[in-house]
Short mmCIF file of C-alpha atoms and ligand atoms in Angstrom, two decimals:
data_model
loop_
_atom_site.label_atom_id
_atom_site.label_comp_id
_atom_site.label_asym_id
_atom_site.label_seq_id
_atom_site.Cartn_x
_atom_site.Cartn_y
_atom_site.Cartn_z
CA MET A 1 241.59 214.17 133.39
CA THR A 2 241.79 211.22 135.89
CA THR A 3 239.13 211.23 138.31
CA LEU A 4 240.03 211.60 141.86
CA LYS A 5 239.30 208.78 144.32
CA ALA A 6 239.52 208.35 148.09
CA VAL A 7 242.99 207.41 148.86
CA ARG A 8 243.95 203.54 149.24
CA GLY A 9 242.86 202.21 152.55
CA THR A 10 240.46 205.02 153.21
CA ARG A 11 236.76 205.01 152.56
CA ASP A 12 233.59 207.07 152.21
CA LEU A 13 230.66 205.98 154.65
CA LEU A 14 227.48 206.53 153.19
CA PRO A 15 223.82 206.46 154.20
CA PRO A 16 221.98 203.95 155.15
CA GLU A 17 225.34 202.53 156.40
CA THR A 18 226.06 205.79 158.50
CA ALA A 19 222.80 205.05 160.49
CA LEU A 20 224.51 201.84 161.74
CA TRP A 21 227.64 203.91 162.69
CA ASN A 22 225.56 206.17 164.68
CA ARG A 23 223.61 203.58 166.29
CA ILE A 24 226.69 201.67 167.61
CA GLU A 25 228.02 205.07 168.89
CA ALA A 26 224.85 206.05 170.69
CA THR A 27 224.86 202.53 172.21
CA ALA A 28 228.38 202.95 173.26
CA ARG A 29 227.89 206.27 174.81
CA ARG A 30 224.83 204.90 176.76
CA VAL A 31 226.55 201.97 178.19
CA PHE A 32 229.80 204.01 179.00
CA ALA A 33 227.43 206.66 180.73
CA ARG A 34 226.00 203.76 182.97
CA TYR A 35 229.55 202.90 184.17
CA ASN A 36 230.35 206.60 184.94
CA PHE A 37 232.89 207.26 181.90
CA GLY A 38 233.20 210.73 180.43
CA GLU A 39 234.18 211.63 177.04
CA ILE A 40 237.69 212.91 176.14
CA ARG A 41 238.58 214.50 172.71
CA THR A 42 242.35 214.55 171.99
CA PRO A 43 243.78 215.91 168.80
CA VAL A 44 244.21 213.70 165.81
CA PHE A 45 248.04 214.49 165.45
CA GLU A 46 250.52 214.38 168.16
CA ASP A 47 254.43 214.92 168.45
CA THR A 48 255.86 211.65 167.05
CA SER A 49 257.95 211.12 170.14
CA LEU A 50 254.73 210.43 172.17
CA PHE A 51 254.17 207.14 169.98
CA ALA A 52 257.88 206.24 169.82
CA ARG A 53 258.16 206.41 173.68
CA GLY A 54 254.52 205.40 174.45
CA VAL A 55 253.76 202.54 172.06
CA GLY A 56 257.34 201.49 171.45
CA GLU A 57 260.03 201.97 168.67
CA GLU A 58 260.28 198.42 167.97
CA THR A 59 256.51 197.81 167.59
CA ASP A 60 255.15 197.27 163.95
CA ILE A 61 252.89 200.39 164.41
CA VAL A 62 255.79 202.79 165.10
CA SER A 63 258.42 201.20 162.79
CA LYS A 64 256.35 200.63 159.77
CA GLU A 65 252.84 202.27 160.05
CA MET A 66 252.76 205.82 161.13
CA TYR A 67 251.93 208.79 159.04
CA SER A 68 254.55 211.18 160.07
CA TRP A 69 255.90 214.56 158.66
CA GLU A 70 258.29 217.15 159.45
CA ASP A 71 256.20 220.40 160.36
CA ARG A 72 258.16 223.08 159.25
CA ALA A 73 258.52 226.24 161.49
CA ARG A 74 256.31 229.20 160.54
CA ALA A 75 258.09 231.85 162.59
CA GLN A 76 261.51 232.30 164.17
CA SER A 77 259.95 231.57 167.46
CA GLU A 78 258.74 228.13 166.38
CA LYS A 79 260.70 225.01 166.05
CA SER A 80 260.11 222.43 163.32
CA GLN A 81 258.75 219.22 164.76
CA SER A 82 257.98 215.75 163.78
CA LEU A 83 254.33 214.98 163.87
CA THR A 84 252.22 211.90 163.61
CA LEU A 85 248.59 211.06 162.70
CA ARG A 86 247.71 209.12 165.78
CA PRO A 87 247.96 205.46 165.24
CA GLU A 88 245.91 204.61 168.53
CA ASN A 89 244.71 206.90 171.18
CA THR A 90 245.94 205.57 174.74
CA ALA A 91 249.26 207.35 174.39
CA GLY A 92 247.31 210.68 173.66
CA VAL A 93 244.85 210.12 176.52
CA VAL A 94 247.62 209.45 179.02
CA ARG A 95 249.65 212.42 177.63
CA ALA A 96 246.47 214.57 178.42
CA TYR A 97 246.20 212.95 181.76
CA ILE A 98 249.57 214.33 182.50
CA GLU A 99 249.26 217.66 180.82
CA HIS A 100 246.06 218.40 182.83
CA LYS A 101 247.38 216.96 186.04
CA LEU A 102 244.31 214.85 186.42
CA GLY A 103 246.11 212.77 188.83
CA GLU A 104 246.13 215.67 191.31
CA THR A 105 242.40 215.05 191.73
CA GLY A 106 243.20 211.87 193.42
CA GLN A 107 240.22 210.21 191.68
CA LEU A 108 240.15 207.58 189.15
CA GLN A 109 239.69 209.06 185.55
CA LYS A 110 237.25 206.92 183.45
CA LEU A 111 237.55 208.41 179.88
CA TYR A 112 236.07 207.33 176.68
CA TYR A 113 236.89 208.31 173.07
CA ILE A 114 235.27 207.75 169.66
CA GLY A 115 237.38 208.81 166.51
CA PRO A 116 239.68 208.06 163.63
CA GLN A 117 243.05 206.46 163.95
CA PHE A 118 245.64 206.00 161.02
CA ARG A 119 248.00 203.23 160.37
CA ARG A 120 249.71 202.63 157.08
CA GLU A 121 248.86 198.70 156.78
CA ARG A 122 247.90 196.67 153.89
CA PRO A 123 244.48 197.29 153.23
CA GLN A 124 242.04 194.28 153.24
CA LYS A 125 238.58 193.51 154.70
CA GLY A 126 238.48 194.81 158.16
CA ARG A 127 241.82 196.60 157.88
CA TYR A 128 242.07 200.14 156.50
CA ARG A 129 244.51 203.08 156.76
CA GLN A 130 242.07 205.38 158.30
CA PHE A 131 239.66 203.39 160.77
CA SER A 132 237.59 204.25 163.80
CA GLN A 133 238.11 203.21 167.26
CA ILE A 134 235.75 203.41 170.26
CA GLY A 135 237.83 203.21 173.43
CA ALA A 136 238.13 203.81 177.01
CA GLU A 137 240.66 204.20 179.51
CA VAL A 138 240.69 203.82 183.49
CA ILE A 139 243.68 205.49 184.98
CA GLY A 140 244.58 207.02 188.31
CA PRO A 141 247.06 207.27 191.12
CA PRO A 142 247.43 203.89 192.93
CA SER A 143 245.58 205.47 196.13
CA ALA A 144 242.58 205.62 193.82
CA GLY A 145 242.59 201.82 193.46
CA SER A 146 243.84 202.00 189.78
CA GLU A 147 245.99 198.83 190.20
CA SER A 148 243.13 196.81 191.56
CA PRO A 149 242.16 193.67 189.42
CA LEU A 150 238.55 194.62 190.03
CA ARG A 151 239.08 197.40 187.55
CA ASP A 152 240.03 195.04 184.92
CA ALA A 153 237.32 192.76 185.65
CA GLU A 154 234.81 195.53 185.47
CA VAL A 155 236.18 196.85 182.17
CA LEU A 156 235.91 193.29 180.58
CA GLU A 157 232.40 192.95 182.20
CA MET A 158 231.43 196.39 180.53
CA LEU A 159 232.56 195.09 177.24
CA ALA A 160 230.62 191.95 177.41
CA THR A 161 227.31 194.18 178.05
CA LEU A 162 228.26 196.48 175.27
CA LEU A 163 228.72 193.68 172.81
CA ASP A 164 225.44 192.21 173.85
CA GLU A 165 223.45 195.48 173.81
CA LEU A 166 224.97 196.05 170.43
CA GLY A 167 223.42 192.77 169.23
CA ILE A 168 226.80 191.07 168.42
CA THR A 169 226.19 187.53 169.43
CA GLY A 170 229.10 184.75 169.27
CA TRP A 171 231.95 186.76 170.55
CA GLN A 172 234.80 185.19 172.26
CA LEU A 173 237.04 186.78 174.96
CA HIS A 174 240.56 185.74 175.19
CA ILE A 175 242.69 186.82 178.15
CA ASN A 176 246.29 186.56 179.26
CA SER A 177 248.76 188.14 181.67
CA VAL A 178 252.12 189.56 180.32
CA GLY A 179 253.27 190.35 183.99
CA SER A 180 255.10 193.33 185.18
CA SER A 181 257.72 195.06 182.98
CA ALA A 182 260.34 193.17 184.82
CA ASP A 183 258.56 189.91 184.14
CA ARG A 184 258.39 190.96 180.65
CA ALA A 185 261.95 191.82 180.37
CA ARG A 186 263.04 188.64 182.01
CA TYR A 187 260.64 186.68 179.70
CA ASN A 188 261.73 188.52 176.59
CA ASP A 189 265.51 187.58 177.35
CA THR A 190 264.36 183.76 177.84
CA LEU A 191 262.55 183.94 174.53
CA ARG A 192 265.51 185.55 172.80
CA ALA A 193 267.83 182.89 174.06
CA ALA A 194 265.26 180.18 173.11
CA LEU A 195 264.80 181.50 169.64
CA VAL A 196 268.52 181.63 168.78
CA PRO A 197 268.72 177.80 167.55
CA LEU A 198 265.25 178.11 165.97
CA ALA A 199 264.77 181.38 164.45
CA HIS A 200 266.26 180.57 161.03
CA LYS A 201 263.59 177.88 160.71
CA MET A 202 260.79 180.53 160.82
CA CYS A 203 259.49 183.26 158.51
CA ALA A 204 261.43 186.46 157.92
CA ASP A 205 259.42 188.59 160.21
CA CYS A 206 259.95 186.15 163.04
CA GLN A 207 263.72 186.03 162.19
CA ARG A 208 263.71 189.99 162.49
CA ARG A 209 261.34 189.90 165.88
CA ALA A 210 263.74 187.20 167.47
CA VAL A 211 266.30 189.81 167.85
CA THR A 212 264.40 193.03 168.12
CA ASN A 213 261.13 192.10 170.08
CA PRO A 214 261.00 188.33 170.84
CA LEU A 215 257.52 188.49 172.48
CA ARG A 216 256.09 189.37 169.24
CA VAL A 217 256.95 185.84 167.73
CA LEU A 218 254.15 184.60 169.75
CA ASP A 219 251.73 186.69 167.48
CA CYS A 220 252.96 184.96 164.29
CA LYS A 221 249.96 183.51 162.24
CA VAL A 222 252.18 181.65 159.58
CA PRO A 223 251.07 177.97 159.88
CA GLU A 224 254.56 176.66 159.41
CA ASP A 225 255.99 178.46 162.34
CA GLN A 226 253.10 177.25 164.78
CA PRO A 227 254.74 173.84 165.99
CA ILE A 228 258.06 175.75 166.80
CA ILE A 229 256.22 178.33 168.80
CA GLU A 230 254.35 175.64 170.66
CA THR A 231 257.76 174.56 171.92
CA LEU A 232 258.79 178.06 173.45
CA PRO A 233 258.80 178.76 176.95
CA LYS A 234 255.41 180.15 178.37
CA ILE A 235 254.97 183.58 179.62
CA ALA A 236 252.69 182.15 182.64
CA ASP A 237 255.89 180.65 183.90
CA ALA A 238 257.99 183.99 183.90
CA LEU A 239 255.22 185.78 186.09
CA ASP A 240 255.98 186.75 189.67
CA GLU A 241 253.80 186.15 192.57
CA ASP A 242 252.12 189.67 192.39
CA SER A 243 251.31 189.16 188.72
CA LYS A 244 249.83 185.68 189.17
CA SER A 245 247.61 186.71 192.25
CA HIS A 246 246.63 189.78 190.07
CA PHE A 247 245.61 187.64 187.11
CA ALA A 248 243.95 185.04 189.39
CA ALA A 249 241.68 187.79 190.99
CA VAL A 250 240.62 189.14 187.69
CA CYS A 251 239.69 185.64 186.66
CA ALA A 252 237.81 185.28 190.00
CA ALA A 253 235.75 188.29 189.39
CA LEU A 254 234.97 187.53 185.81
CA ASP A 255 233.61 184.01 187.17
CA ALA A 256 231.56 185.75 189.74
CA ALA A 257 229.98 188.02 187.10
CA SER A 258 229.51 184.94 184.80
CA VAL A 259 231.59 186.59 182.08
CA LEU A 260 232.99 183.97 179.83
CA TYR A 261 236.46 183.78 178.78
CA THR A 262 239.26 181.59 177.46
CA ARG A 263 242.89 181.82 178.75
CA ASN A 264 245.23 182.34 175.74
CA PRO A 265 248.87 182.19 176.84
CA ARG A 266 250.08 183.46 173.63
CA LEU A 267 248.08 186.86 173.76
CA VAL A 268 250.78 189.34 173.99
CA ARG A 269 249.44 192.27 171.76
CA GLY A 270 251.31 194.48 169.52
CA LEU A 271 252.01 197.59 171.69
CA ASP A 272 254.79 197.63 174.28
CA TYR A 273 253.09 199.47 177.17
CA TYR A 274 251.15 196.34 178.28
CA THR A 275 251.75 194.96 181.84
CA ARG A 276 249.79 192.17 183.49
CA THR A 277 246.23 191.65 181.82
CA THR A 278 245.87 191.64 178.10
CA PHE A 279 242.85 190.75 176.27
CA GLU A 280 241.11 190.65 172.77
CA PHE A 281 237.43 189.80 171.89
CA THR A 282 237.21 188.12 168.57
CA HIS A 283 234.30 187.19 166.16
CA GLY A 284 234.24 184.25 163.70
CA GLY A 285 232.28 186.43 161.36
CA LEU A 286 235.31 188.75 160.54
CA GLY A 287 237.75 186.32 158.78
CA ALA A 288 241.40 186.90 158.93
CA GLN A 289 241.12 190.25 160.80
CA ASN A 290 239.09 188.70 163.55
CA ALA A 291 239.91 191.01 166.50
CA LEU A 292 236.80 193.03 167.28
CA LEU A 293 238.75 194.92 170.02
CA GLY A 294 241.89 194.58 172.13
CA GLY A 295 243.22 196.14 175.25
CA GLY A 296 244.81 195.65 178.46
CA ARG A 297 246.72 196.97 181.58
CA TYR A 298 249.54 199.67 181.16
CA ASP A 299 250.96 200.22 184.60
CA GLY A 300 254.32 201.96 183.61
CA LEU A 301 253.03 203.96 180.60
CA SER A 302 252.58 207.38 182.25
CA GLU A 303 256.00 207.19 183.90
CA GLY A 304 257.43 206.03 180.47
CA ILE A 305 256.33 209.35 178.84
CA GLY A 306 257.53 211.52 181.80
CA GLY A 307 254.37 211.37 184.10
CA PRO A 308 253.57 210.50 187.76
CA LYS A 309 252.80 206.87 188.48
CA ALA A 310 249.45 206.23 187.11
CA PRO A 311 248.60 202.66 186.47
CA GLY A 312 245.82 202.19 184.05
CA ILE A 313 243.62 199.75 181.85
CA GLY A 314 241.75 200.23 178.71
CA PHE A 315 240.61 199.00 175.33
CA ALA A 316 239.73 200.15 171.83
CA MET A 317 237.10 198.51 169.51
CA GLY A 318 237.50 198.79 165.85
CA GLU A 319 234.23 200.40 164.86
CA ASP A 320 234.67 199.30 161.33
CA ARG A 321 234.71 195.86 162.37
CA LEU A 322 231.61 196.22 164.72
CA VAL A 323 229.92 197.40 161.63
CA LEU A 324 231.09 194.31 159.30
CA THR A 325 230.11 191.96 162.19
CA LEU A 326 226.58 193.36 162.67
CA GLN A 327 226.23 193.27 158.85
CA ALA A 328 227.26 189.71 158.63
CA LEU A 329 224.72 189.00 161.55
CA ASN A 330 222.10 190.79 159.36
CA GLN A 331 221.77 193.44 161.75
CA GLY A 332 222.71 196.05 159.37
CA ALA A 333 220.64 199.39 158.95
CA ALA A 334 217.48 199.14 156.59
CA PRO A 335 217.01 202.31 154.62
CA PRO A 336 215.14 204.48 156.85
CA GLN A 337 211.59 205.49 155.93
CA VAL A 338 210.19 208.97 156.69
CA ASP A 339 206.85 209.58 158.19
CA ALA A 340 205.55 211.34 155.01
CA TYR A 341 206.08 212.30 151.52
CA ILE A 342 204.55 215.45 150.45
CA ALA A 343 203.37 215.68 146.70
CA PRO A 344 202.45 219.01 145.52
CA LEU A 345 200.28 218.78 142.21
CA GLY A 346 201.91 221.14 140.08
CA GLU A 347 204.70 223.56 140.50
CA SER A 348 202.55 226.53 141.52
CA LEU A 349 201.90 224.40 144.64
CA ASN A 350 205.61 224.11 145.66
CA PRO A 351 205.46 227.09 148.05
CA ALA A 352 202.42 225.75 149.84
CA ALA A 353 204.19 222.28 149.98
CA LEU A 354 206.99 223.70 151.77
CA ALA A 355 204.90 225.57 154.42
CA LEU A 356 203.12 222.09 154.96
CA ALA A 357 206.42 220.43 155.40
CA ARG A 358 207.69 223.06 157.84
CA GLU A 359 204.64 222.62 159.84
CA LEU A 360 205.01 218.81 159.95
CA ARG A 361 208.66 218.92 160.62
CA ARG A 362 208.18 221.39 163.38
CA ALA A 363 205.57 218.87 164.95
CA GLY A 364 208.54 216.36 165.10
CA LEU A 365 207.56 214.31 161.85
CA SER A 366 210.25 213.22 159.42
CA VAL A 367 209.19 214.50 155.91
CA GLU A 368 210.55 214.09 152.34
CA LEU A 369 209.34 217.07 150.16
CA GLY A 370 208.48 216.18 146.50
CA ASP A 371 208.35 218.64 143.59
CA GLY A 372 205.28 219.78 141.80
CA SER A 373 207.10 219.36 138.37
CA PHE A 374 206.89 215.56 139.09
CA ARG A 375 203.98 213.58 137.43
CA LEU A 376 201.92 212.03 139.96
CA LYS A 377 203.33 208.53 139.10
CA LYS A 378 206.65 209.58 139.73
CA SER A 379 205.66 211.07 143.04
CA PHE A 380 204.02 207.81 144.15
CA ASP A 381 207.27 205.80 143.24
CA ALA A 382 209.58 208.08 145.07
CA ALA A 383 207.28 208.07 148.11
CA ASP A 384 206.78 204.35 148.17
CA LYS A 385 210.59 203.93 148.32
CA ALA A 386 211.17 206.67 151.06
CA ALA A 387 208.08 206.99 153.14
CA ARG A 388 205.26 205.40 155.01
CA ARG A 389 202.64 207.56 153.63
CA ILE A 390 202.09 210.05 151.00
CA VAL A 391 200.23 213.41 151.35
CA ILE A 392 198.77 214.89 148.12
CA LEU A 393 198.62 218.45 148.04
CA GLY A 394 196.48 219.92 145.07
CA GLU A 395 194.61 223.10 144.61
CA ASP A 396 191.37 221.40 146.03
CA GLU A 397 193.19 220.14 149.31
CA LEU A 398 194.83 223.57 149.66
CA ALA A 399 191.51 225.42 149.53
CA SER A 400 189.31 222.97 151.54
CA GLY A 401 192.13 222.31 154.08
CA ILE A 402 191.39 218.44 153.82
CA LEU A 403 194.39 216.53 152.57
CA THR A 404 194.40 213.14 150.91
CA VAL A 405 196.80 210.59 152.46
CA LYS A 406 197.68 207.28 151.33
CA ASP A 407 199.24 204.61 153.72
CA PHE A 408 201.50 202.50 151.65
CA SER A 409 201.38 199.51 154.15
CA THR A 410 197.56 199.10 154.16
CA GLY A 411 196.88 200.70 150.73
CA ILE A 412 194.02 202.82 152.34
CA GLN A 413 193.40 206.36 151.14
CA SER A 414 191.90 208.81 153.41
CA LYS A 415 190.77 212.54 153.78
CA VAL A 416 192.29 214.20 156.77
CA PRO A 417 191.88 217.71 158.07
CA ARG A 418 194.71 219.81 158.04
CA ALA A 419 194.68 220.21 161.84
CA GLU A 420 194.77 216.62 162.37
CA LEU A 421 197.25 215.82 159.94
CA ALA A 422 200.25 215.60 162.20
CA ALA A 423 198.66 213.52 164.71
CA HIS A 424 197.45 211.06 161.73
CA LEU A 425 200.80 210.91 160.33
CA ALA A 426 202.47 210.17 163.79
CA GLN A 427 200.37 206.93 164.16
CA PRO A 428 202.27 203.90 163.56
CA ALA A 429 201.95 202.27 160.21
CA ALA A 430 199.44 199.36 160.25
P1 LIG B 1 244.96 197.70 168.87
O1 LIG B 1 244.85 196.23 169.18
O2 LIG B 1 246.09 198.14 168.23
O3 LIG B 1 244.91 198.36 170.31
O4 LIG B 1 243.57 198.15 168.25
C1 LIG B 1 242.38 197.93 168.83
C2 LIG B 1 241.34 197.53 167.68
O5 LIG B 1 241.27 198.56 166.67
C3 LIG B 1 241.77 196.14 166.96
O6 LIG B 1 241.27 195.05 167.80
C4 LIG B 1 240.84 196.45 165.60
O7 LIG B 1 239.31 196.06 165.92
C5 LIG B 1 240.88 197.84 165.44
N1 LIG B 1 241.91 198.15 164.54
C6 LIG B 1 243.34 198.17 164.56
N2 LIG B 1 243.87 198.39 163.39
C7 LIG B 1 242.96 198.39 162.45
C8 LIG B 1 243.01 198.83 161.08
N3 LIG B 1 244.00 199.12 160.34
N4 LIG B 1 241.69 198.89 160.51
C9 LIG B 1 240.50 198.53 161.27
N5 LIG B 1 240.59 198.19 162.34
C10 LIG B 1 241.70 198.46 163.25
C11 LIG B 1 245.01 199.64 170.52
O8 LIG B 1 244.82 200.47 169.71
C12 LIG B 1 245.20 200.02 171.92
N6 LIG B 1 245.23 201.71 172.01
C13 LIG B 1 244.03 199.53 172.88
C14 LIG B 1 244.05 199.91 174.14
C15 LIG B 1 243.48 200.90 174.82
N7 LIG B 1 244.76 199.42 175.08
C16 LIG B 1 244.62 199.90 176.42
N8 LIG B 1 243.87 200.98 176.25
#
């Protein structure tokens, strides 16, 4: 029989690496709380049309990468429905915002999420078919200030703080403005026209994009296409006055907060809902898939999927890529060590060892429980790998209530009364 393996593009995450994932998530939750964000949990699958309408039919994500299926009706009262594993979570969050009438509170909604996303991409380092995003969205009616450039700058400043607190040094922030939907539409037409005499000299993807979604040509990474792309009209020249002053205000607020950034006029991003500010944080340690995170403003998304006017801005970080970056920076998780390893001397002492482990664990200590069938040398070897100290529990120790404890970092062996054992083990290793 062939052995079954995790599906291509998916992975198992194992200890000790999962400790690093947990540390990243705990840091993100802590930072989000300081900025007054609350957590939202939306379903992992949604109606396919949410992504078609929200993210855009012509995007790579919707046209090529979605895991969709026809969900058959189970009863006469049900209709069959096309469903899709979420490839991203902004559309789902905005759907929830509309469904729960969050706009009627009149307040800005500041929501974060952590969870799996699914895209049928070609797997490689940093690119998986199931990956995890840590994201956040700020969305609300214009009266709540949702259109203000201050919101854009605050989100970017929060990201700079979060990356710093995660220990990710050497990141780069790239920002751009893709203008209002009208600016984008106008620029798309300008680009389409400019590409007519050029597209046939470009890669196959660009030839297709030149017709379907000319903006995406700017994202092309094929080296031979770069000189042609450099000659194309710039989106900055297509922006109306409001979009220009919005972008200038974002930059001014970032300058005031000393957040470093680079203006990148080619940063258009791969999802259709963006308006005005777009951004990416990159890291050199990641190789080809160098985007740690991406995001931007989406002032028309809510209306595009049938909701009220609700401008917003948000981002999603690739958690898999945060892990890779921290590992490259040698900030990966070391195997954790428990406070104590209990070694019962003989199988008859196993029940007493369980009682002692329970006592210590209830006192808040982390404890690994050995087995009385192990020889002493085997217990010591296992304890040395897993724990800071070993506690020997033999007949004498049990009868006298005086335990033998060895500290691996100092090599010192001591006799400790059972009543003092928890306090002794709680002391940091020398
Ligand atoms: P995105 O740029 O498609 O934006 O994805 C955001 C981040 O998710 C990327 O920068 C990358 O770190 C990670 N990512 C994307 N695809 C993969 C993959 N196949 N494997 C591993 N990591 C991946 C969005 O998803 C938008 N919803 C972000 C947003 C929120 N915009 C506004 N609000």
